[in-house]
């Protein structure tokens, strides 16, 4: 009767190796006695442990050959046969062909031979010239006789063989796992009588379809590889990159696929799939190398479609590292896809795939515009939306579009629309089973609920990401962003200690992964939190740390060349987190209050320039923009006339003024009337120079805040607040918003006079 250890608990009290040896000893004994089926039936917890720890590769490779009531029993028998044969020093399969010297002279063979014969995998080979065994002699006695050793020595060999067996099964190398899968595949072919290559390929395709539905990513890759389906393999690798991120077998399977005769496009797509796997693992250098290898392959083949896809992927890589280079990559992607024939006949072969790639690039380009707070993002998103309606797009692309719209509406201040779009994307990703995209959407929702001041839900979504990151491979960018989002949630709750802790964790993640843009944001957030804590507790150390993080953030933004975060960081300490112009996380205002008609035309043409159209279309757009600015310049001429009159320069600019007259006559007095009204209404508060500077700021930026007024007019914040209130009472300005978001714009009729 087989003696078992107590049923393995969920978390074994003894070391895993000792537990495995005990389980294997019981299984080997049951096999020798012919009671393996009874063992599995009587010990369901043991059966589950074996299936979870040992049998999965066998069941994956055997597919439906191992389904049914006897599947696990047969799988365990096959596994034990293969594992014992793996102990052979010559690495040959099976138990046949063992040479005489291995039986009699080579001690390195004895652990394997002891296990093989003791547990009845194969009989002891007789050598009468060396030892003549009795007919009823046990394998142990027979081997003791052949080797001229006592029972204690024999059992030491047997114990050593069992330990080697346990080590092999508990911590197999990728090479051994592939060997196991190869062996199990041949067993399944034999059991199902799959004798010709076509039948075997069809069988593997069927197993792959089932594995993709379950899902069982490693099994799907294995069967797709055996079926020779390179395209399906790459798609599965991209889809399940998170689940496969910690599976070394994926790399071994990729190597096998790369050794097959693939097309150039398939090789480039495989490189992109490897880049996605490296991204999940946080291997940024490996990710970049894989993308660049794909680019070289596509360039050598002059494959414009593939070049467009690869440039889009490179843009995604550079987004958190180098914003300018990411933007250039997306523009290159759009150009290559345009050259590939986006506007060609839709009936042409491959046009649907081309259109999908083009829409995906538009979405990414729009996303980058959104991240730059550039209103042109809306035009690009609307263009992608139009193309989505004209041709069926895959769910992945639709979800990307919903994500981008969500971020656009968040930055535009419409949180309700933003939440609706983000949850649409989340529903699609959950339906597709795209775990990585689901996690990214959780990260985005944490930020969005923080903006909406729904702090419990913001914290909940952040914690979902961080808890999952502890036990699964999550892209470093997502983890770092989640720490920053959670820190922001704590910041707005005035939990500055918790905010600083999360910001520091995000900074560490971003620095480790080389995510320079996120490093800049983390330093900015840390400076903000330290200054705020200094304001509350007056600890000098907080002020010093705030200065240090401000300097570090400035170093990042100066290299990036983005003026909005650069200016916000420069003014952070001065304003002590009060109202500041050009908030880094909201869409920049236009000039509609100053030049409504002209700016409407300019914005329309700017939107066309944001699209990757033909060069002739861009020429027409730029000429239209030039006409719009010429009309605006007419209004600026009035200011020049005032200066000419004040300084007595009338005789010097006659020719220039005459050349402009035909275009500018209709708008000649607008600025004069506005300046006169302010001279009458604000002469007691501001002198001529200060009024001119303030009006110029209002006409350029559209609005002014308390801190900007103080800087322009050389007064303190309290005086600035008083002046702005008086100007609003006198009808020269209109107050918008309350509290920290208060802004002042020109009074409507006067501005349009």
XYZ file of C-alpha atoms in Angstrom:
753
model
C 0.000 0.000 0.000
C 1.276 3.448 -0.872
C 2.204 5.578 2.157
C 1.519 9.280 1.608
C 2.591 12.356 3.455
C -0.258 14.355 4.909
C -2.121 16.116 2.125
C -0.095 19.147 0.963
C -1.532 22.344 2.447
C -2.084 25.473 0.351
C 1.105 26.920 1.822
C 3.395 23.943 2.633
C 4.970 23.986 6.054
C 7.981 22.045 4.887
C 10.374 23.260 2.195
C 9.010 22.904 -1.350
C 11.827 20.540 -2.298
C 11.101 18.199 0.596
C 7.390 18.259 -0.194
C 8.030 17.498 -3.843
C 10.268 14.561 -2.941
C 7.564 13.163 -0.671
C 4.877 13.562 -3.324
C 7.079 12.028 -6.010
C 8.027 9.120 -3.770
C 4.341 8.396 -3.224
C 3.589 8.673 -6.950
C 6.524 6.457 -7.915
C 5.514 3.828 -5.365
C 1.925 3.902 -6.610
C 3.096 3.473 -10.186
C 5.194 0.440 -9.241
C 2.229 -1.125 -7.436
C -0.265 -0.230 -10.185
C -2.349 1.961 -7.858
C -1.680 5.388 -9.398
C -5.353 5.872 -10.354
C -6.460 4.989 -6.836
C -3.916 7.440 -5.388
C -5.222 10.322 -7.463
C -8.824 9.444 -6.665
C -8.330 9.121 -2.910
C -6.211 12.229 -2.540
C -7.917 15.120 -4.402
C -5.774 17.805 -2.739
C -2.660 15.937 -3.744
C -4.030 15.599 -7.261
C -4.650 19.342 -7.503
C -1.132 20.060 -6.239
C 0.397 17.738 -8.829
C -1.721 19.190 -11.613
C -0.851 22.748 -10.636
C 2.865 22.253 -10.073
C 3.844 19.445 -12.418
C 1.271 18.502 -15.020
C 0.369 21.787 -16.727
C 2.990 21.568 -19.521
C 1.911 17.980 -20.183
C -1.790 18.860 -20.294
C -1.082 21.930 -22.460
C 0.936 19.915 -24.992
C -1.360 16.888 -24.987
C -4.484 18.965 -25.559
C -7.635 16.926 -26.099
C -5.604 13.696 -26.095
C -5.506 14.127 -22.309
C -9.039 15.315 -21.685
C -11.608 13.297 -19.846
C -11.623 11.287 -16.630
C -8.335 9.510 -17.363
C -6.490 12.555 -18.694
C -4.610 13.469 -15.517
C -3.691 9.846 -14.822
C -2.271 9.401 -18.317
C -0.510 12.782 -18.113
C 1.167 11.792 -14.836
C 2.310 8.473 -16.326
C 3.782 10.241 -19.344
C 5.450 12.843 -17.114
C 7.070 10.226 -14.874
C 8.325 8.229 -17.872
C 9.859 11.351 -19.427
C 11.330 12.659 -16.157
C 13.087 9.414 -15.214
C 14.540 9.161 -18.731
C 15.846 12.744 -18.325
C 18.154 11.469 -15.590
C 20.183 9.622 -18.221
C 23.671 11.171 -18.381
C 23.743 10.763 -22.165
C 20.455 12.766 -22.476
C 18.918 10.216 -24.830
C 15.117 9.749 -24.716
C 13.430 6.666 -23.297
C 14.906 3.616 -21.608
C 16.308 1.712 -24.575
C 19.881 1.612 -25.817
C 21.650 1.834 -22.435
C 25.202 0.540 -23.058
C 26.789 -2.301 -21.051
C 29.406 -0.057 -19.465
C 26.645 2.238 -18.153
C 24.982 -0.730 -16.425
C 28.158 -2.127 -14.960
C 30.936 0.465 -14.643
C 29.721 4.086 -14.706
C 28.577 5.233 -11.297
C 27.041 8.418 -12.806
C 24.293 6.208 -14.270
C 23.381 4.433 -11.035
C 20.865 6.974 -9.578
C 18.861 6.883 -12.800
C 19.091 3.064 -13.130
C 18.042 2.612 -9.506
C 14.920 4.752 -9.964
C 14.097 3.178 -13.342
C 14.313 -0.419 -12.151
C 13.101 -0.003 -8.580
C 9.861 1.631 -9.769
C 9.338 -0.714 -12.724
C 9.867 1.684 -15.594
C 12.118 -0.926 -17.186
C 13.598 -4.281 -16.036
C 17.175 -4.804 -14.969
C 19.287 -5.866 -17.917
C 20.870 -9.271 -17.292
C 24.606 -9.832 -17.552
C 25.163 -13.522 -16.598
C 28.904 -13.222 -17.086
C 28.918 -10.589 -14.328
C 26.114 -11.723 -12.034
C 23.582 -14.550 -12.347
C 20.306 -13.452 -10.730
C 17.579 -15.705 -9.357
C 14.241 -15.785 -11.168
C 12.373 -14.167 -8.250
C 15.060 -11.686 -7.308
C 13.980 -8.061 -6.686
C 15.419 -5.203 -8.768
C 17.245 -3.967 -5.662
C 19.011 -7.291 -5.068
C 19.761 -7.712 -8.764
C 21.421 -4.272 -8.995
C 23.326 -4.832 -5.759
C 24.722 -7.952 -7.350
C 25.638 -6.276 -10.626
C 27.342 -3.390 -8.854
C 28.847 -5.452 -6.057
C 27.443 -3.095 -3.398
C 25.408 -3.539 -0.252
C 21.755 -2.477 0.229
C 22.703 0.769 2.024
C 24.791 1.906 -0.949
C 22.013 0.948 -3.339
C 19.428 2.988 -1.415
C 21.759 5.969 -1.372
C 21.784 5.792 -5.180
C 17.984 5.482 -5.160
C 17.522 8.480 -2.850
C 19.905 10.530 -4.953
C 17.939 9.700 -8.085
C 14.668 10.740 -6.432
C 16.183 14.063 -5.332
C 17.445 14.710 -8.862
C 13.976 13.879 -10.151
C 12.351 16.351 -7.758
C 14.815 19.111 -8.703
C 14.235 18.472 -12.387
C 10.454 18.703 -12.050
C 10.323 21.625 -9.613
C 12.812 23.933 -11.354
C 13.135 22.837 -14.971
C 15.146 24.877 -17.459
C 13.513 26.215 -20.611
C 15.428 23.581 -22.556
C 13.942 20.791 -20.433
C 10.425 22.226 -20.668
C 10.702 22.255 -24.454
C 12.014 18.681 -24.338
C 9.003 17.707 -22.209
C 6.567 19.392 -24.579
C 8.192 17.719 -27.583
C 7.891 14.330 -25.920
C 4.279 14.906 -24.874
C 3.416 16.066 -28.381
C 4.669 12.799 -29.844
C 2.718 10.866 -27.215
C -0.449 12.767 -28.171
C 0.125 12.168 -31.889
C 0.492 8.470 -31.240
C -2.580 8.269 -29.026
C -4.707 10.116 -31.625
C -3.068 8.367 -34.606
C -2.051 11.619 -36.265
C 0.348 10.237 -38.841
C 0.573 12.908 -41.578
C 1.813 16.470 -41.256
C -1.436 18.113 -42.415
C -3.504 16.308 -39.774
C -1.041 17.298 -37.088
C -1.125 20.988 -38.126
C -4.925 20.977 -38.103
C -4.916 19.397 -34.661
C -2.492 21.988 -33.304
C -4.609 24.823 -34.739
C -7.668 23.434 -32.967
C -5.770 23.196 -29.672
C -4.511 26.773 -30.123
C -8.050 28.107 -30.641
C -9.170 26.412 -27.450
C -6.158 27.718 -25.513
C -6.825 31.279 -26.680
C -10.386 31.068 -25.367
C -9.543 29.540 -21.968
C -7.094 31.488 -21.952
C -3.863 29.520 -21.620
C -1.205 31.761 -23.221
C 1.780 29.391 -23.042
C -0.282 26.538 -24.490
C -1.568 28.802 -27.263
C 1.971 29.844 -28.233
C 3.139 26.238 -28.235
C 0.372 24.956 -30.506
C 0.578 27.962 -32.856
C 4.303 27.335 -33.198
C 3.745 23.645 -33.934
C 1.082 24.564 -36.492
C 3.517 26.933 -38.206
C 1.150 29.880 -37.689
C 3.643 32.729 -37.290
C 1.013 35.471 -37.587
C -1.163 33.886 -34.922
C 1.873 33.381 -32.676
C 2.829 37.069 -32.848
C -0.755 38.200 -32.218
C -1.023 35.939 -29.160
C 2.335 37.167 -27.863
C 1.168 40.774 -28.131
C -2.211 40.019 -26.565
C -0.880 38.062 -23.585
C 2.354 39.981 -23.023
C 1.524 40.567 -19.348
C 0.827 36.908 -18.578
C 3.904 35.801 -20.519
C 6.136 38.488 -19.007
C 7.348 36.172 -16.230
C 7.393 32.987 -18.292
C 10.891 32.204 -19.558
C 9.355 29.643 -21.919
C 8.068 32.520 -24.071
C 11.653 33.461 -24.961
C 12.502 29.871 -25.859
C 9.422 29.627 -28.102
C 10.324 32.953 -29.758
C 13.781 31.585 -30.549
C 12.215 28.548 -32.193
C 9.879 30.702 -34.259
C 12.747 32.986 -35.323
C 14.603 29.927 -36.657
C 11.762 29.213 -39.119
C 11.627 30.656 -42.678
C 9.575 33.821 -42.036
C 8.749 36.735 -44.321
C 10.400 40.093 -43.650
C 7.133 41.535 -42.371
C 6.677 38.589 -39.991
C 10.197 39.086 -38.661
C 9.523 42.776 -38.061
C 6.228 41.976 -36.304
C 8.004 39.414 -34.140
C 10.511 42.090 -33.107
C 7.647 44.382 -32.116
C 6.094 41.589 -30.066
C 9.435 41.080 -28.315
C 9.518 44.824 -27.638
C 6.086 44.610 -26.016
C 7.297 41.725 -23.840
C 10.386 43.715 -22.838
C 8.191 46.704 -21.964
C 6.209 44.601 -19.510
C 9.446 43.354 -17.956
C 10.851 46.851 -17.607
C 13.739 46.117 -19.990
C 13.789 49.507 -21.707
C 17.071 48.984 -23.561
C 15.889 45.613 -24.859
C 12.603 47.211 -25.906
C 14.368 49.935 -27.864
C 16.720 47.456 -29.540
C 13.808 45.267 -30.627
C 11.969 48.264 -32.106
C 15.066 49.431 -33.956
C 15.659 45.921 -35.288
C 12.095 45.911 -36.629
C 12.763 49.303 -38.211
C 15.887 48.012 -39.964
C 14.028 44.978 -41.309
C 11.137 47.082 -42.606
C 13.489 49.655 -44.122
C 15.531 47.005 -45.935
C 12.304 45.572 -47.385
C 10.990 49.104 -48.193
C 7.741 48.088 -46.479
C 5.996 51.434 -45.945
C 3.123 49.944 -43.974
C 5.502 48.201 -41.595
C 7.668 51.307 -41.305
C 4.587 53.279 -40.292
C 3.676 50.705 -37.642
C 7.228 50.533 -36.297
C 7.551 54.332 -36.090
C 4.286 54.427 -34.164
C 5.656 51.856 -31.709
C 8.878 53.830 -31.318
C 6.783 56.911 -30.599
C 5.079 55.032 -27.806
C 8.487 54.039 -26.416
C 9.758 57.636 -26.420
C 6.579 59.252 -25.010
C 7.613 58.997 -21.346
C 11.303 59.533 -22.194
C 11.647 62.154 -24.936
C 8.508 64.029 -25.968
C 10.035 65.711 -29.024
C 11.338 62.449 -30.431
C 7.999 60.749 -29.787
C 6.239 63.499 -31.729
C 8.665 63.079 -34.621
C 8.122 59.316 -34.638
C 4.345 59.724 -34.851
C 4.693 62.201 -37.695
C 7.002 59.769 -39.533
C 4.478 57.012 -38.918
C 1.675 59.045 -40.479
C 3.872 59.935 -43.478
C 4.884 56.324 -44.140
C 1.274 55.142 -43.886
C 0.205 57.898 -46.255
C 2.860 56.719 -48.713
C 1.589 53.176 -48.280
C -1.757 54.277 -49.741
C -4.172 55.408 -47.034
C -6.186 57.407 -49.532
C -6.088 54.719 -52.228
C -8.896 52.495 -53.476
C -10.469 50.727 -50.449
C -10.861 47.565 -52.535
C -7.101 47.126 -52.825
C -5.632 44.165 -50.895
C -4.414 45.084 -47.444
C -6.216 48.441 -47.393
C -8.200 47.503 -44.277
C -5.030 46.725 -42.304
C -3.465 49.943 -43.578
C -6.468 51.991 -42.466
C -6.354 50.358 -39.026
C -2.688 51.278 -38.636
C -3.389 54.835 -39.794
C -6.226 55.346 -37.315
C -4.021 53.956 -34.543
C -1.290 56.464 -35.425
C -3.797 59.324 -35.489
C -4.966 58.329 -32.024
C -1.394 58.286 -30.712
C -0.638 61.626 -32.377
C -3.778 63.082 -30.815
C -2.753 61.651 -27.456
C 0.564 63.474 -27.668
C -1.213 66.701 -28.588
C -3.431 66.190 -25.545
C -0.402 65.646 -23.306
C 0.959 68.943 -24.645
C -2.358 70.658 -23.811
C -2.663 71.515 -27.500
C -6.262 72.193 -28.675
C -5.384 70.723 -32.083
C -5.805 67.325 -30.466
C -9.550 67.593 -31.016
C -9.208 67.908 -34.792
C -6.990 64.820 -34.968
C -9.385 62.856 -32.759
C -12.325 63.893 -34.921
C -10.412 62.760 -38.014
C -9.744 59.376 -36.388
C -13.415 59.172 -35.404
C -14.442 59.790 -39.022
C -12.125 57.083 -40.351
C -13.403 54.721 -37.673
C -16.928 55.198 -39.006
C -15.866 54.669 -42.638
C -14.084 51.387 -42.050
C -14.468 48.749 -39.377
C -11.777 49.122 -36.762
C -10.650 46.451 -34.296
C -11.813 46.795 -30.715
C -8.259 47.589 -29.585
C -8.159 50.702 -31.777
C -11.640 51.795 -30.700
C -10.587 51.459 -27.071
C -7.453 53.550 -27.737
C -9.655 56.222 -29.291
C -11.970 56.221 -26.272
C -8.940 56.549 -23.985
C -7.640 59.546 -25.921
C -11.045 61.227 -25.936
C -11.263 60.662 -22.191
C -7.965 62.435 -21.585
C -8.956 65.251 -23.950
C -12.207 65.912 -22.078
C -10.405 65.673 -18.722
C -8.003 68.410 -19.754
C -10.855 70.403 -21.287
C -12.587 70.277 -17.890
C -15.568 68.092 -18.864
C -15.087 65.345 -16.280
C -18.427 63.690 -16.975
C -17.582 63.139 -20.633
C -14.070 62.033 -19.644
C -15.385 59.382 -17.230
C -17.848 58.098 -19.799
C -15.100 57.653 -22.410
C -12.666 56.023 -19.978
C -15.251 53.507 -18.797
C -16.119 52.660 -22.402
C -12.452 51.870 -22.986
C -12.331 49.802 -19.788
C -15.348 47.748 -20.882
C -13.716 46.972 -24.229
C -10.406 45.966 -22.682
C -12.128 43.750 -20.122
C -14.107 42.057 -22.883
C -10.918 41.475 -24.880
C -9.077 40.149 -21.839
C -6.250 42.670 -22.387
C -4.934 42.786 -18.821
C -2.219 45.360 -19.506
C -4.685 47.808 -21.071
C -7.147 47.240 -18.217
C -4.443 48.163 -15.718
C -3.521 51.305 -17.672
C -7.172 52.341 -17.700
C -7.364 51.843 -13.922
C -4.374 54.181 -13.665
C -6.129 56.786 -15.820
C -9.354 56.454 -13.832
C -7.467 57.027 -10.591
C -6.305 60.389 -11.945
C -9.737 61.252 -13.303
C -11.602 60.470 -10.066
C -9.018 62.536 -8.218
C -9.837 65.483 -10.483
C -13.523 64.880 -9.760
C -12.734 64.925 -6.010
C -14.110 61.398 -5.640
C -11.083 60.467 -3.566
C -12.216 57.010 -2.314
C -12.647 55.766 -5.893
C -9.398 57.398 -6.978
C -7.560 55.554 -4.211
C -9.374 52.312 -5.029
C -8.266 52.320 -8.673
C -4.697 53.214 -7.718
C -4.537 50.394 -5.193
C -5.827 47.927 -7.788
C -2.812 48.689 -9.968
C -0.258 48.628 -7.161
C -1.557 45.396 -5.627
C -1.495 43.674 -9.015
C 2.039 44.992 -9.658
C 3.254 43.119 -6.563
C 2.379 39.747 -8.052
C 2.390 40.328 -11.802
C 4.515 42.027 -14.439
C 3.156 45.547 -15.077
C 4.779 48.109 -17.354
C 7.020 50.446 -15.290
C 5.391 53.517 -16.848
C 1.973 52.417 -15.558
C 3.262 51.688 -12.054
C 5.169 54.979 -11.826
C 2.156 56.962 -13.099
C -0.110 55.237 -10.588
C 2.160 56.225 -7.696
C 2.044 59.838 -8.936
C -1.756 59.713 -9.300
C -2.186 58.294 -5.806
C 0.168 60.953 -4.459
C -1.969 63.601 -6.140
C -5.090 62.202 -4.497
C -3.448 62.411 -1.078
C -2.155 65.912 -1.880
C -5.635 67.278 -2.547
C -6.742 65.757 0.753
C -3.862 67.653 2.436
C -2.252 64.335 3.423
C 1.179 65.674 2.507
C 3.228 62.920 4.180
C 1.383 60.234 2.217
C 1.602 62.283 -0.973
C 5.363 62.698 -0.652
C 5.781 58.961 -0.020
C 3.867 58.084 -3.202
C 5.595 60.752 -5.297
C 8.971 59.431 -4.160
C 7.953 55.877 -5.087
C 6.872 57.090 -8.530
C 10.157 58.964 -8.960
C 12.169 55.855 -8.080
C 10.221 53.757 -10.601
C 10.555 56.373 -13.322
C 14.289 56.842 -12.766
C 14.909 53.082 -12.780
C 13.111 52.738 -16.124
C 14.598 55.888 -17.679
C 11.175 57.581 -18.035
C 12.445 61.156 -18.160
C 9.091 62.892 -18.627
C 7.668 61.092 -15.606
C 10.835 61.947 -13.678
C 10.122 65.633 -14.361
C 6.521 65.305 -13.210
C 7.569 63.481 -10.066
C 10.097 66.199 -9.150
C 7.474 68.892 -9.793
C 4.936 67.099 -7.587
C 7.493 66.565 -4.826
C 8.462 70.251 -4.895
C 4.800 71.224 -4.703
C 4.119 68.889 -1.764
C 7.210 69.986 0.167
C 6.382 73.671 -0.304
C 2.834 73.025 0.834
C 4.007 71.144 3.904
C 6.471 73.953 4.604
C 3.590 76.405 4.410
C 1.638 74.327 6.949
C 4.406 73.297 9.370
C 7.219 75.782 8.652
C 9.932 73.157 8.574
C 13.012 74.623 6.839
C 13.966 71.179 5.535
C 10.773 71.104 3.440
C 11.668 74.388 1.777
C 15.172 73.108 0.965
C 13.797 69.869 -0.459
C 11.239 71.790 -2.479
C 14.042 73.887 -3.987
C 16.018 70.738 -4.818
C 13.091 69.099 -6.603
C 12.243 72.342 -8.428
C 15.779 72.505 -9.814
C 15.584 68.866 -10.881
C 12.233 69.423 -12.613
C 13.556 72.498 -14.432
C 16.486 70.461 -15.734
C 14.033 67.997 -17.292
C 11.683 70.605 -18.792
C 14.516 72.681 -20.235
C 15.719 69.608 -22.093
C 12.186 68.738 -23.217
C 11.560 72.246 -24.555
C 7.904 72.343 -23.412
C 7.224 75.922 -22.203
C 4.059 75.235 -20.157
C 5.543 72.978 -17.442
C 8.765 75.012 -17.540
C 6.949 78.240 -16.701
C 4.737 76.540 -14.102
C 7.790 75.115 -12.346
C 9.608 78.455 -12.356
C 6.679 80.202 -10.686
C 5.816 77.387 -8.282
C 7.618 78.623 -5.184
C 6.736 82.289 -5.706
C 3.061 81.582 -5.911
C 3.162 78.950 -3.131
C 0.779 76.777 -5.112
C -1.719 79.547 -5.774
C -3.310 80.484 -9.090
C -0.788 80.337 -11.885
C -0.989 80.999 -15.583
C -0.715 78.092 -17.961
C -1.733 75.247 -15.618
C 0.279 72.270 -16.749
C -2.734 69.959 -16.894
C -5.407 71.974 -18.719
C -5.869 72.878 -22.378
C -4.305 76.230 -23.238
C -6.816 79.065 -23.946
C -7.103 80.519 -27.407
C -7.445 84.185 -28.465
C -11.163 84.050 -29.165
C -12.031 86.966 -26.880
C -9.608 89.218 -28.753
C -9.817 88.158 -32.403
C -12.865 85.858 -32.683
C -13.396 85.812 -36.454
C -9.746 85.627 -37.374
C -8.953 82.986 -34.762
C -11.842 80.810 -35.953
C -10.275 80.663 -39.398
C -6.758 80.169 -38.011
C -7.870 77.312 -35.736
C -9.587 75.566 -38.628
C -6.428 75.719 -40.689
C -4.202 74.721 -37.754
C -6.367 71.650 -37.361
C -5.720 70.775 -41.004
C -1.972 71.162 -40.451
C -2.155 68.695 -37.566
C -3.396 66.063 -40.011
C -0.891 64.203 -42.219
C -2.350 65.535 -45.523
C -0.684 65.946 -48.897
C 1.909 68.778 -49.154
C -0.361 70.901 -51.386
C -3.075 70.834 -48.719
C -0.581 72.024 -46.121
C 0.493 74.903 -48.404
C -3.117 76.101 -48.737
C -3.614 75.855 -44.968
C -0.511 77.907 -44.210
C -1.538 80.607 -46.707
C -4.952 80.838 -45.048
C -3.279 81.191 -41.651
C -1.119 83.978 -43.049
C -4.235 85.867 -44.197
C -5.783 85.495 -40.745
C -2.730 86.846 -39.001
C -2.590 89.721 -41.489
C -6.070 90.759 -40.363
C -4.992 90.559 -36.728
C -1.929 92.633 -37.572
C -4.250 95.452 -38.647
C -5.358 95.765 -35.055
C -1.777 95.767 -33.881
C -1.043 98.664 -36.242
C -3.189 100.914 -34.089
C -0.791 100.438 -31.191
C 2.088 101.335 -33.512
C 0.293 104.562 -34.522
C -0.075 105.522 -30.868
C 3.652 105.092 -30.348
C 4.440 107.108 -33.490
C 2.301 109.969 -32.266
C 3.692 109.905 -28.732
C 7.320 109.964 -29.868
C 6.957 112.197 -32.911
C 8.028 109.554 -35.445
C 5.385 110.218 -38.083
C 7.782 111.010 -40.889
C 9.757 107.786 -40.629
C 7.028 105.176 -41.279
C 4.884 106.717 -43.987
C 5.770 104.180 -46.670
C 5.180 101.206 -44.408
C 1.816 102.514 -43.249
C 0.692 103.198 -46.807
C 1.584 99.684 -47.870
C -0.606 98.270 -45.111
C -3.530 100.670 -45.476
C -5.676 98.735 -47.977
C -5.769 95.674 -45.704
C -6.115 97.411 -42.353
C -8.517 100.326 -42.820
C -11.609 98.498 -41.497
C -9.971 97.851 -38.088
C -8.094 101.133 -37.696
C -9.682 102.552 -34.505
C -10.409 99.434 -32.451
C -7.331 99.551 -30.233
C -7.540 103.351 -29.868
C -11.076 103.171 -28.433
C -10.055 100.381 -26.060
C -6.977 102.305 -24.891
C -9.067 105.483 -24.379
C -11.644 103.656 -22.282
C -8.927 102.217 -20.028
C -7.208 105.607 -19.758
C -10.453 107.154 -18.491
C -11.427 104.226 -16.264
C -8.075 103.166 -14.816
C -5.924 106.295 -14.971
C -5.975 106.671 -11.198
C -4.692 103.101 -10.689
C -2.166 102.593 -13.493
C 0.164 104.829 -15.453
C 0.453 104.633 -19.259
C 3.234 102.023 -19.318
C 1.482 99.677 -16.900
C -1.855 100.024 -18.712
C -0.178 99.192 -22.019
C 1.558 96.130 -20.560
C -1.645 94.893 -18.944
C -3.728 95.384 -22.102
C -1.093 93.598 -24.173
C -1.215 90.644 -21.777
C -5.015 90.553 -21.859
C -5.148 90.703 -25.660
C -2.493 88.010 -26.028
C -3.429 85.516 -23.294
C -7.138 86.311 -23.085
C -7.154 86.546 -19.275
C -5.052 87.527 -16.293
C -4.757 86.231 -12.736
C -3.742 87.883 -9.489
C -0.112 86.760 -9.638
C 0.333 87.793 -13.276
C -1.177 91.246 -12.555
C 1.195 91.706 -9.610
C 4.191 90.828 -11.776
C 3.177 93.088 -14.693
C 2.270 96.125 -12.584
C 4.937 95.792 -9.895
C 2.555 95.547 -6.924
C 1.993 93.026 -4.136
C -0.572 90.239 -4.289
C -2.945 92.034 -1.911
C -2.801 95.232 -4.006
C -3.258 93.213 -7.189
C -6.398 91.622 -5.770
C -7.774 95.041 -4.808
C -7.016 96.584 -8.239
C -8.624 93.709 -10.135
C -11.751 94.037 -8.021
C -11.974 97.775 -8.772
C -11.422 97.236 -12.504
C -14.234 94.688 -12.494
C -16.538 97.132 -10.651
C -15.793 99.811 -13.261
C -16.772 97.503 -16.119
C -13.285 97.149 -17.602
C -12.841 93.483 -16.613
C -15.142 90.535 -15.967
C -14.392 88.104 -13.144
C -14.556 84.363 -13.980
C -14.401 81.581 -11.405
C -13.847 81.736 -7.680
C -11.105 80.967 -5.211
C -7.732 79.800 -6.599
C -9.188 79.524 -10.145
C -10.309 83.191 -10.340
C -9.363 84.865 -13.634
C -10.239 88.240 -15.211
C -11.041 88.819 -18.898
C -11.734 91.958 -20.895
C -15.306 93.258 -20.659
C -17.102 92.077 -23.807
C -18.393 95.230 -25.562
C -15.193 97.156 -24.967
C -13.014 94.327 -26.214
C -15.024 94.031 -29.385
C -15.424 97.731 -30.023
